[in-house]
Amino acid sequence: MSTIEQSRHLATAIPGPKSSALIARKTGAVARGVGNTMQVYAARAGGGIVEDVDGNRLIDLGSGIAVTTIGNASPRVVEAVAAQATQFTHTCFMVTPYEGYVAVCEHLNRLTPIAGEARSALFNSGSEAVENAVKIARTYTGKQAVVAFDHAYHGRTNLTMALTAKSMPYKHGFGPFAPEVYRAPMSYPYRDAEFGKELATDGELAAKRAINVIDKQVGAGNLAAVIIEPVQGEGGFIVPAEGFLPTLLDWCRKNDVVFIADEVQSGFARTGAMFACEHDGIEPDLIVTAKGIADGLPLAAVTGRAEIMDAPHVGGLGGTYGGNPIACAAALATIETIEADGMVARAREIETFMKERLGRMQADDDRLGDVRGRGAMIAVELVKSGTTEPDADLTKALCAGAHAAGVIVLSCGTYGNVLRFLPPLTIGDDLLEEGLDVLALVLKDL
């Protein structure tokens, strides 16, 4: 249990004087391009609370963008990190390897829904893992083209920016981007309903639309991989219609195309399953993970079918810090906590709680156009009253009001009109309810 009192408390205005002083220091020291969602500086965090340097306690509905899934400073993780740090902090697995790296890969191979024998490789970030997944797919198939989807987010490196759909703030001014990247239409039920109920509810039909684009613009003979988020993250927590992912996977298998599931944001119990693709009953060829894998320590992985993972030559995969021993220790403790403490079931409880409450809010306010998501990965799409027109201004104002009241929330979506909730699975129902109470009051005032 966290030693931080699990209650919202505002000791000062947001930001307080100490945070304001740090904001001024940041302006003089940190590159302008590094932005902040909230103008507060953290001092401690645990459970469902982040405490800032001024003593304000904020309800955490963001988990550092889905990273601290089992809560900040989780006891097993703290103990494991401290123990490893006393032994050694780095040797480079490619030089003098160590058991922790191997153990993490063994657990990933066990947990990840991959058909048949599996292998894993460890990296530092989601972007790095995505790039390596593409490298592996290209080596295995001998083909170059990669298809990503509308509303996708895959990272901030050159190749992953090319895969990412949204220009601002991720791509604008940073090109040219990596070649041989193509885009297909995503199943987006709320928006697809504008083109007919059948397209919104029939995932197989939506997949055929995407496959038609792929066939015409790329051709399976040129295509190394299709990469997709089983639940899109930055794109707006979009859950594709039932049948969309299985139909795509079936087409990939028939055409020797590697199916890559990007589970960086949706993996590790976040959606009420260990991995989001389990909800659709699919077994991808490669699965990319990061964020929640090590409860705040930088670690990422590619896990996949052994024959695909083993395609690159020896020395073709790696990196100086990839699978750092401290991060591996954190990952092993994170996996133990998820399994021992019933975190998958807790994510499902959070989904039930939040959807029920948000559903009641939606019934009373038509500006809540859609409530969607899985597990503790829930979103509200905000629109102008009486329409389905995205309302980015309302979303921005709602976030600002929540922040001022001591509730950490995040926005996302191609149109900037989606409020996303990523609470740590250790948060109590009382804090969830209070956080949503605050949002309801701010929304009413707006």
GROMACS .gro file of C-alpha atoms in nm:
model
  446
    1MET     CA    1   0.000   0.000   0.000
    2SER     CA    2   0.109   0.356  -0.066
    3THR     CA    3   0.225   0.571   0.222
    4ILE     CA    4   0.066   0.875   0.055
    5GLU     CA    5  -0.277   0.966   0.184
    6GLN     CA    6  -0.527   0.857  -0.081
    7SER     CA    7  -0.731   1.175  -0.101
    8ARG     CA    8  -0.745   1.481  -0.323
    9HIS     CA    9  -0.614   1.790  -0.145
   10LEU     CA   10  -0.536   2.138  -0.274
   11ALA     CA   11  -0.293   2.318  -0.045
   12THR     CA   12  -0.234   2.595  -0.302
   13ALA     CA   13  -0.367   2.709  -0.634
   14ILE     CA   14  -0.244   2.502  -0.931
   15PRO     CA   15   0.041   2.564  -0.991
   16GLY     CA   16   0.171   2.650  -0.646
   17PRO     CA   17   0.473   2.871  -0.573
   18LYS     CA   18   0.732   2.590  -0.575
   19SER     CA   19   0.601   2.452  -0.902
   20SER     CA   20   0.592   2.803  -1.047
   21ALA     CA   21   0.959   2.848  -0.958
   22LEU     CA   22   1.041   2.518  -1.130
   23ILE     CA   23   0.842   2.624  -1.435
   24ALA     CA   24   1.065   2.931  -1.461
   25ARG     CA   25   1.377   2.715  -1.426
   26LYS     CA   26   1.249   2.475  -1.691
   27THR     CA   27   1.197   2.762  -1.935
   28GLY     CA   28   1.562   2.858  -1.899
   29ALA     CA   29   1.704   2.507  -1.911
   30VAL     CA   30   1.483   2.271  -2.115
   31ALA     CA   31   1.422   2.287  -2.490
   32ARG     CA   32   1.092   2.458  -2.576
   33GLY     CA   33   0.971   2.156  -2.771
   34VAL     CA   34   0.938   1.949  -2.453
   35GLY     CA   35   0.589   2.035  -2.331
   36ASN     CA   36   0.396   1.957  -2.013
   37THR     CA   37   0.034   1.855  -1.972
   38MET     CA   38   0.015   1.996  -1.620
   39GLN     CA   39   0.208   2.283  -1.465
   40VAL     CA   40   0.290   2.100  -1.144
   41TYR     CA   41   0.608   1.924  -1.039
   42ALA     CA   42   0.576   1.583  -0.877
   43ALA     CA   43   0.738   1.506  -0.543
   44ARG     CA   44   0.583   1.167  -0.459
   45ALA     CA   45   0.326   0.931  -0.608
   46GLY     CA   46   0.152   0.609  -0.516
   47GLY     CA   47  -0.186   0.436  -0.533
   48GLY     CA   48  -0.411   0.677  -0.720
   49ILE     CA   49  -0.240   0.999  -0.605
   50VAL     CA   50   0.040   1.223  -0.731
   51GLU     CA   51   0.166   1.472  -0.472
   52ASP     CA   52   0.340   1.784  -0.600
   53VAL     CA   53   0.620   1.993  -0.450
   54ASP     CA   54   0.365   2.232  -0.295
   55GLY     CA   55   0.183   1.955  -0.108
   56ASN     CA   56  -0.113   1.931  -0.346
   57ARG     CA   57  -0.248   1.579  -0.384
   58LEU     CA   58  -0.386   1.512  -0.731
   59ILE     CA   59  -0.609   1.223  -0.843
   60ASP     CA   60  -0.410   1.033  -1.105
   61LEU     CA   61  -0.621   0.932  -1.404
   62GLY     CA   62  -0.324   0.920  -1.639
   63SER     CA   63  -0.060   0.678  -1.497
   64GLY     CA   64   0.217   0.866  -1.675
   65ILE     CA   65   0.043   0.776  -2.004
   66ALA     CA   66  -0.030   0.411  -1.914
   67VAL     CA   67   0.313   0.342  -1.762
   68THR     CA   68   0.252   0.303  -1.387
   69THR     CA   69  -0.023   0.046  -1.436
   70ILE     CA   70   0.037  -0.116  -1.095
   71GLY     CA   71   0.079   0.222  -0.923
   72ASN     CA   72   0.381   0.441  -0.865
   73ALA     CA   73   0.654   0.305  -0.637
   74SER     CA   74   0.489  -0.037  -0.630
   75PRO     CA   75   0.647  -0.226  -0.336
   76ARG     CA   76   0.776  -0.530  -0.526
   77VAL     CA   77   0.923  -0.304  -0.796
   78VAL     CA   78   1.096  -0.076  -0.545
   79GLU     CA   79   1.248  -0.376  -0.368
   80ALA     CA   80   1.362  -0.540  -0.692
   81VAL     CA   81   1.516  -0.221  -0.831
   82ALA     CA   82   1.706  -0.151  -0.509
   83ALA     CA   83   1.835  -0.507  -0.488
   84GLN     CA   84   1.956  -0.507  -0.850
   85ALA     CA   85   2.123  -0.166  -0.814
   86THR     CA   86   2.342  -0.299  -0.536
   87GLN     CA   87   2.465  -0.582  -0.762
   88PHE     CA   88   2.530  -0.397  -1.091
   89THR     CA   89   2.356  -0.130  -1.296
   90HIS     CA   90   2.486  -0.215  -1.643
   91THR     CA   91   2.715  -0.452  -1.827
   92CYS     CA   92   2.541  -0.450  -2.169
   93PHE     CA   93   2.361  -0.773  -2.246
   94MET     CA   94   2.547  -0.797  -2.578
   95VAL     CA   95   2.883  -0.799  -2.394
   96THR     CA   96   2.841  -0.984  -2.064
   97PRO     CA   97   2.480  -1.103  -2.043
   98TYR     CA   98   2.276  -1.165  -1.727
   99GLU     CA   99   1.984  -1.378  -1.614
  100GLY     CA  100   1.730  -1.095  -1.575
  101TYR     CA  101   1.711  -1.032  -1.949
  102VAL     CA  102   1.656  -1.402  -2.019
  103ALA     CA  103   1.392  -1.427  -1.745
  104VAL     CA  104   1.193  -1.132  -1.882
  105CYS     CA  105   1.197  -1.290  -2.228
  106GLU     CA  106   1.080  -1.622  -2.082
  107HIS     CA  107   0.785  -1.450  -1.914
  108LEU     CA  108   0.697  -1.256  -2.230
  109ASN     CA  109   0.706  -1.575  -2.435
  110ARG     CA  110   0.476  -1.737  -2.178
  111LEU     CA  111   0.229  -1.450  -2.148
  112THR     CA  112   0.207  -1.310  -2.499
  113PRO     CA  113  -0.063  -1.465  -2.720
  114ILE     CA  114   0.167  -1.593  -2.995
  115ALA     CA  115   0.096  -1.908  -3.195
  116GLY     CA  116   0.356  -2.178  -3.131
  117GLU     CA  117   0.711  -2.130  -3.007
  118ALA     CA  118   0.801  -1.769  -2.926
  119ARG     CA  119   1.112  -1.552  -2.888
  120SER     CA  120   1.161  -1.202  -2.748
  121ALA     CA  121   1.414  -0.920  -2.774
  122LEU     CA  122   1.435  -0.622  -2.536
  123PHE     CA  123   1.478  -0.254  -2.615
  124ASN     CA  124   1.435   0.085  -2.445
  125SER     CA  125   1.115   0.246  -2.573
  126GLY     CA  126   0.800   0.176  -2.770
  127SER     CA  127   0.934   0.360  -3.074
  128GLU     CA  128   1.254   0.156  -3.070
  129ALA     CA  129   1.062  -0.168  -3.039
  130VAL     CA  130   0.831  -0.076  -3.328
  131GLU     CA  131   1.133   0.000  -3.549
  132ASN     CA  132   1.284  -0.336  -3.462
  133ALA     CA  133   0.957  -0.517  -3.532
  134VAL     CA  134   0.958  -0.365  -3.880
  135LYS     CA  135   1.325  -0.465  -3.927
  136ILE     CA  136   1.244  -0.821  -3.826
  137ALA     CA  137   0.941  -0.838  -4.059
  138ARG     CA  138   1.139  -0.703  -4.353
  139THR     CA  139   1.419  -0.952  -4.295
  140TYR     CA  140   1.178  -1.244  -4.264
  141THR     CA  141   0.969  -1.162  -4.573
  142GLY     CA  142   1.232  -1.006  -4.796
  143LYS     CA  143   0.978  -0.731  -4.868
  144GLN     CA  144   0.989  -0.362  -4.775
  145ALA     CA  145   0.644  -0.197  -4.758
  146VAL     CA  146   0.460  -0.145  -4.429
  147VAL     CA  147   0.094  -0.052  -4.382
  148ALA     CA  148  -0.028   0.146  -4.081
  149PHE     CA  149  -0.377   0.282  -4.020
  150ASP     CA  150  -0.567   0.608  -3.995
  151HIS     CA  151  -0.546   0.761  -3.645
  152ALA     CA  152  -0.243   0.544  -3.560
  153TYR     CA  153   0.033   0.644  -3.320
  154HIS     CA  154   0.356   0.443  -3.319
  155GLY     CA  155   0.625   0.683  -3.194
  156ARG     CA  156   0.847   0.985  -3.251
  157THR     CA  157   1.153   0.844  -3.434
  158ASN     CA  158   1.177   0.890  -3.810
  159LEU     CA  159   1.024   0.557  -3.912
  160THR     CA  160   0.762   0.563  -3.638
  161MET     CA  161   0.665   0.921  -3.728
  162ALA     CA  162   0.601   0.792  -4.079
  163LEU     CA  163   0.378   0.522  -3.931
  164THR     CA  164   0.198   0.775  -3.710
  165ALA     CA  165  -0.107   0.944  -3.864
  166LYS     CA  166  -0.131   1.271  -3.671
  167SER     CA  167   0.074   1.566  -3.789
  168MET     CA  168   0.062   1.802  -3.488
  169PRO     CA  169   0.250   1.779  -3.265
  170TYR     CA  170   0.427   1.460  -3.374
  171LYS     CA  171   0.529   1.510  -3.739
  172HIS     CA  172   0.493   1.875  -3.835
  173GLY     CA  173   0.820   2.017  -3.966
  174PHE     CA  174   1.024   1.701  -3.903
  175GLY     CA  175   1.019   1.533  -4.247
  176PRO     CA  176   1.111   1.383  -4.483
  177PHE     CA  177   1.008   1.054  -4.332
  178ALA     CA  178   1.105   0.694  -4.398
  179PRO     CA  179   0.976   0.561  -4.732
  180GLU     CA  180   0.762   0.257  -4.812
  181VAL     CA  181   0.500   0.337  -4.547
  182TYR     CA  182   0.135   0.333  -4.653
  183ARG     CA  183  -0.194   0.401  -4.475
  184ALA     CA  184  -0.525   0.217  -4.471
  185PRO     CA  185  -0.864   0.309  -4.320
  186MET     CA  186  -0.924   0.205  -3.960
  187SER     CA  187  -1.246   0.064  -3.819
  188TYR     CA  188  -1.376   0.359  -3.615
  189PRO     CA  189  -1.734   0.265  -3.518
  190TYR     CA  190  -1.844   0.607  -3.390
  191ARG     CA  191  -1.726   0.787  -3.705
  192ASP     CA  192  -1.804   0.501  -3.945
  193ALA     CA  193  -2.169   0.531  -3.839
  194GLU     CA  194  -2.181   0.848  -4.049
  195PHE     CA  195  -2.142   0.621  -4.354
  196GLY     CA  196  -2.396   0.363  -4.243
  197LYS     CA  197  -2.475   0.135  -3.951
  198GLU     CA  198  -2.341  -0.174  -4.130
  199LEU     CA  199  -1.989  -0.034  -4.167
  200ALA     CA  200  -1.989   0.078  -3.801
  201THR     CA  201  -2.087  -0.261  -3.663
  202ASP     CA  202  -1.949  -0.509  -3.917
  203GLY     CA  203  -1.575  -0.540  -3.859
  204GLU     CA  204  -1.533  -0.780  -4.149
  205LEU     CA  205  -1.680  -0.523  -4.386
  206ALA     CA  206  -1.452  -0.251  -4.245
  207ALA     CA  207  -1.152  -0.483  -4.287
  208LYS     CA  208  -1.244  -0.551  -4.650
  209ARG     CA  209  -1.245  -0.174  -4.707
  210ALA     CA  210  -0.891  -0.156  -4.568
  211ILE     CA  211  -0.773  -0.463  -4.761
  212ASN     CA  212  -0.908  -0.315  -5.084
  213VAL     CA  213  -0.693  -0.005  -5.027
  214ILE     CA  214  -0.388  -0.219  -4.945
  215ASP     CA  215  -0.432  -0.437  -5.254
  216LYS     CA  216  -0.467  -0.137  -5.485
  217GLN     CA  217  -0.203   0.096  -5.337
  218VAL     CA  218   0.064  -0.147  -5.217
  219GLY     CA  219   0.004  -0.505  -5.323
  220ALA     CA  220   0.065  -0.806  -5.102
  221GLY     CA  221   0.371  -0.901  -5.303
  222ASN     CA  222   0.546  -0.584  -5.181
  223LEU     CA  223   0.413  -0.582  -4.826
  224ALA     CA  224   0.633  -0.692  -4.536
  225ALA     CA  225   0.399  -0.606  -4.250
  226VAL     CA  226   0.074  -0.459  -4.131
  227ILE     CA  227   0.105  -0.282  -3.795
  228ILE     CA  228  -0.196  -0.192  -3.586
  229GLU     CA  229  -0.292  -0.103  -3.229
  230PRO     CA  230  -0.566  -0.345  -3.113
  231VAL     CA  231  -0.707  -0.045  -2.925
  232GLN     CA  232  -0.572   0.276  -3.070
  233GLY     CA  233  -0.409   0.504  -2.816
  234GLU     CA  234  -0.330   0.859  -2.923
  235GLY     CA  235  -0.582   0.819  -3.205
  236GLY     CA  236  -0.865   0.828  -2.952
  237PHE     CA  237  -0.893   0.491  -2.774
  238ILE     CA  238  -1.069   0.352  -3.078
  239VAL     CA  239  -1.191  -0.006  -3.037
  240PRO     CA  240  -1.242  -0.156  -3.384
  241ALA     CA  241  -1.567  -0.329  -3.470
  242GLU     CA  242  -1.585  -0.700  -3.394
  243GLY     CA  243  -1.429  -0.903  -3.672
  244PHE     CA  244  -1.196  -0.630  -3.801
  245LEU     CA  245  -0.871  -0.761  -3.653
  246PRO     CA  246  -0.938  -1.133  -3.724
  247THR     CA  247  -1.020  -1.056  -4.088
  248LEU     CA  248  -0.701  -0.853  -4.130
  249LEU     CA  249  -0.493  -1.125  -3.966
  250ASP     CA  250  -0.647  -1.392  -4.189
  251TRP     CA  251  -0.560  -1.187  -4.500
  252CYS     CA  252  -0.203  -1.138  -4.375
  253ARG     CA  253  -0.155  -1.511  -4.317
  254LYS     CA  254  -0.284  -1.594  -4.665
  255ASN     CA  255  -0.050  -1.339  -4.826
  256ASP     CA  256   0.275  -1.391  -4.631
  257VAL     CA  257   0.245  -1.055  -4.456
  258VAL     CA  258   0.364  -1.020  -4.096
  259PHE     CA  259   0.086  -0.899  -3.861
  260ILE     CA  260   0.233  -0.672  -3.591
  261ALA     CA  261   0.019  -0.575  -3.291
  262ASP     CA  262   0.140  -0.256  -3.124
  263GLU     CA  263   0.043  -0.313  -2.760
  264VAL     CA  264   0.266  -0.040  -2.618
  265GLN     CA  265  -0.027   0.140  -2.454
  266SER     CA  266  -0.281  -0.143  -2.434
  267GLY     CA  267  -0.062  -0.423  -2.296
  268PHE     CA  268   0.003  -0.562  -1.948
  269ALA     CA  269  -0.346  -0.585  -1.797
  270ARG     CA  270  -0.447  -0.234  -1.907
  271THR     CA  271  -0.756  -0.346  -2.102
  272GLY     CA  272  -0.883  -0.617  -1.871
  273ALA     CA  273  -0.678  -0.885  -2.045
  274MET     CA  274  -0.303  -0.926  -2.036
  275PHE     CA  275  -0.298  -0.803  -2.397
  276ALA     CA  276  -0.574  -0.624  -2.585
  277CYS     CA  277  -0.560  -0.857  -2.885
  278GLU     CA  278  -0.691  -1.136  -2.658
  279HIS     CA  279  -1.032  -0.965  -2.662
  280ASP     CA  280  -1.050  -1.039  -3.035
  281GLY     CA  281  -0.919  -1.392  -3.003
  282ILE     CA  282  -0.622  -1.330  -3.234
  283GLU     CA  283  -0.260  -1.443  -3.217
  284PRO     CA  284  -0.043  -1.188  -3.401
  285ASP     CA  285   0.292  -1.274  -3.556
  286LEU     CA  286   0.474  -1.005  -3.356
  287ILE     CA  287   0.362  -0.806  -3.051
  288VAL     CA  288   0.532  -0.484  -2.944
  289THR     CA  289   0.524  -0.385  -2.576
  290ALA     CA  290   0.663  -0.104  -2.358
  291LYS     CA  291   0.505   0.148  -2.114
  292GLY     CA  292   0.343  -0.076  -1.848
  293ILE     CA  293   0.604  -0.352  -1.882
  294ALA     CA  294   0.832  -0.221  -1.602
  295ASP     CA  295   0.620   0.025  -1.397
  296GLY     CA  296   0.819   0.335  -1.493
  297LEU     CA  297   1.159   0.194  -1.584
  298PRO     CA  298   1.252   0.226  -1.954
  299LEU     CA  299   1.199  -0.111  -2.117
  300ALA     CA  300   1.033  -0.237  -2.434
  301ALA     CA  301   1.009  -0.565  -2.620
  302VAL     CA  302   0.925  -0.740  -2.942
  303THR     CA  303   0.780  -1.087  -2.892
  304GLY     CA  304   0.688  -1.313  -3.181
  305ARG     CA  305   0.684  -1.642  -3.360
  306ALA     CA  306   1.026  -1.802  -3.330
  307GLU     CA  307   1.087  -1.842  -3.703
  308ILE     CA  308   1.017  -1.471  -3.760
  309MET     CA  309   1.212  -1.345  -3.459
  310ASP     CA  310   1.514  -1.557  -3.552
  311ALA     CA  311   1.528  -1.424  -3.911
  312PRO     CA  312   1.777  -1.137  -3.850
  313HIS     CA  313   2.148  -1.227  -3.847
  314VAL     CA  314   2.340  -1.247  -3.518
  315GLY     CA  315   2.424  -0.892  -3.409
  316GLY     CA  316   2.140  -0.744  -3.614
  317LEU     CA  317   1.925  -0.674  -3.307
  318GLY     CA  318   2.028  -0.502  -2.987
  319GLY     CA  319   2.137  -0.173  -2.837
  320THR     CA  320   2.365  -0.056  -2.558
  321TYR     CA  321   2.092  -0.013  -2.297
  322GLY     CA  322   1.835  -0.261  -2.432
  323GLY     CA  323   1.714  -0.483  -2.147
  324ASN     CA  324   1.900  -0.288  -1.879
  325PRO     CA  325   1.931  -0.508  -1.566
  326ILE     CA  326   1.748  -0.264  -1.338
  327ALA     CA  327   1.462  -0.231  -1.588
  328CYS     CA  328   1.449  -0.611  -1.618
  329ALA     CA  329   1.426  -0.644  -1.240
  330ALA     CA  330   1.138  -0.395  -1.244
  331ALA     CA  331   0.964  -0.588  -1.521
  332LEU     CA  332   0.986  -0.918  -1.335
  333ALA     CA  333   0.838  -0.754  -1.024
  334THR     CA  334   0.567  -0.588  -1.234
  335ILE     CA  335   0.462  -0.918  -1.391
  336GLU     CA  336   0.460  -1.084  -1.048
  337THR     CA  337   0.239  -0.806  -0.911
  338ILE     CA  338  -0.006  -0.822  -1.201
  339GLU     CA  339  -0.048  -1.196  -1.158
  340ALA     CA  340  -0.036  -1.219  -0.778
  341ASP     CA  341  -0.262  -0.921  -0.707
  342GLY     CA  342  -0.533  -0.987  -0.967
  343MET     CA  343  -0.468  -0.676  -1.171
  344VAL     CA  344  -0.637  -0.808  -1.486
  345ALA     CA  345  -0.962  -0.856  -1.297
  346ARG     CA  346  -0.920  -0.513  -1.135
  347ALA     CA  347  -0.899  -0.352  -1.479
  348ARG     CA  348  -1.234  -0.509  -1.567
  349GLU     CA  349  -1.384  -0.373  -1.246
  350ILE     CA  350  -1.262  -0.024  -1.335
  351GLU     CA  351  -1.419  -0.056  -1.680
  352THR     CA  352  -1.757  -0.147  -1.532
  353PHE     CA  353  -1.739   0.137  -1.278
  354MET     CA  354  -1.631   0.406  -1.523
  355LYS     CA  355  -1.858   0.312  -1.811
  356GLU     CA  356  -2.161   0.305  -1.582
  357ARG     CA  357  -2.084   0.650  -1.445
  358LEU     CA  358  -1.983   0.802  -1.778
  359GLY     CA  359  -2.289   0.645  -1.938
  360ARG     CA  360  -2.512   0.830  -1.693
  361MET     CA  361  -2.330   1.153  -1.771
  362GLN     CA  362  -2.376   1.086  -2.143
  363ALA     CA  363  -2.750   1.031  -2.100
  364ASP     CA  364  -2.779   1.379  -1.949
  365ASP     CA  365  -2.542   1.563  -2.186
  366ASP     CA  366  -2.529   1.505  -2.561
  367ARG     CA  367  -2.185   1.665  -2.581
  368LEU     CA  368  -2.054   1.326  -2.467
  369GLY     CA  369  -2.084   1.175  -2.813
  370ASP     CA  370  -1.926   0.838  -2.739
  371VAL     CA  371  -1.806   0.646  -2.435
  372ARG     CA  372  -1.573   0.361  -2.527
  373GLY     CA  373  -1.265   0.159  -2.438
  374ARG     CA  374  -1.165  -0.154  -2.254
  375GLY     CA  375  -1.057  -0.212  -1.896
  376ALA     CA  376  -0.879   0.088  -1.747
  377MET     CA  377  -0.837   0.239  -2.095
  378ILE     CA  378  -1.158   0.440  -2.126
  379ALA     CA  379  -1.240   0.746  -2.335
  380VAL     CA  380  -1.512   1.002  -2.396
  381GLU     CA  381  -1.540   1.167  -2.737
  382LEU     CA  382  -1.669   1.521  -2.699
  383VAL     CA  383  -1.882   1.686  -2.969
  384LYS     CA  384  -2.084   1.999  -3.020
  385SER     CA  385  -2.435   1.966  -2.884
  386GLY     CA  386  -2.681   1.810  -3.125
  387THR     CA  387  -2.409   1.702  -3.370
  388THR     CA  388  -2.117   1.464  -3.412
  389GLU     CA  389  -1.882   1.755  -3.488
  390PRO     CA  390  -1.562   1.721  -3.281
  391ASP     CA  391  -1.528   1.984  -3.006
  392ALA     CA  392  -1.158   2.027  -2.935
  393ASP     CA  393  -1.218   2.357  -2.752
  394LEU     CA  394  -1.453   2.193  -2.502
  395THR     CA  395  -1.203   1.912  -2.448
  396LYS     CA  396  -0.921   2.157  -2.384
  397ALA     CA  397  -1.135   2.359  -2.141
  398LEU     CA  398  -1.252   2.045  -1.960
  399CYS     CA  399  -0.894   1.926  -1.914
  400ALA     CA  400  -0.786   2.269  -1.787
  401GLY     CA  401  -1.073   2.280  -1.537
  402ALA     CA  402  -0.998   1.930  -1.411
  403HIS     CA  403  -0.629   2.012  -1.373
  404ALA     CA  404  -0.706   2.325  -1.172
  405ALA     CA  405  -0.928   2.114  -0.945
  406GLY     CA  406  -0.656   1.856  -0.884
  407VAL     CA  407  -0.746   1.579  -1.130
  408ILE     CA  408  -0.489   1.455  -1.383
  409VAL     CA  409  -0.660   1.381  -1.715
  410LEU     CA  410  -0.526   1.356  -2.070
  411SER     CA  411  -0.670   1.437  -2.409
  412CYS     CA  412  -0.607   1.259  -2.739
  413GLY     CA  413  -0.766   1.186  -3.075
  414THR     CA  414  -0.703   1.290  -3.431
  415TYR     CA  415  -0.942   1.582  -3.382
  416GLY     CA  416  -0.822   1.670  -3.031
  417ASN     CA  417  -1.165   1.600  -2.886
  418VAL     CA  418  -1.118   1.282  -2.683
  419LEU     CA  419  -1.074   1.272  -2.307
  420ARG     CA  420  -0.882   0.957  -2.210
  421PHE     CA  421  -0.866   0.785  -1.874
  422LEU     CA  422  -0.571   0.563  -1.779
  423PRO     CA  423  -0.595   0.525  -1.400
  424PRO     CA  424  -0.348   0.301  -1.219
  425LEU     CA  425  -0.509  -0.030  -1.137
  426THR     CA  426  -0.430   0.034  -0.771
  427ILE     CA  427  -0.664   0.333  -0.753
  428GLY     CA  428  -0.962   0.304  -0.518
  429ASP     CA  429  -1.321   0.337  -0.635
  430ASP     CA  430  -1.362   0.639  -0.408
  431LEU     CA  431  -1.093   0.831  -0.596
  432LEU     CA  432  -1.236   0.725  -0.932
  433GLU     CA  433  -1.576   0.848  -0.827
  434GLU     CA  434  -1.440   1.177  -0.695
  435GLY     CA  435  -1.239   1.234  -1.013
  436LEU     CA  436  -1.548   1.181  -1.226
  437ASP     CA  437  -1.751   1.404  -0.990
  438VAL     CA  438  -1.501   1.683  -1.056
  439LEU     CA  439  -1.526   1.630  -1.431
  440ALA     CA  440  -1.906   1.638  -1.416
  441LEU     CA  441  -1.900   1.969  -1.227
  442VAL     CA  442  -1.648   2.125  -1.467
  443LEU     CA  443  -1.850   2.003  -1.766
  444LYS     CA  444  -2.166   2.152  -1.619
  445ASP     CA  445  -1.992   2.487  -1.571
  446LEU     CA  446  -1.883   2.477  -1.935
   0.00000   0.00000   0.00000
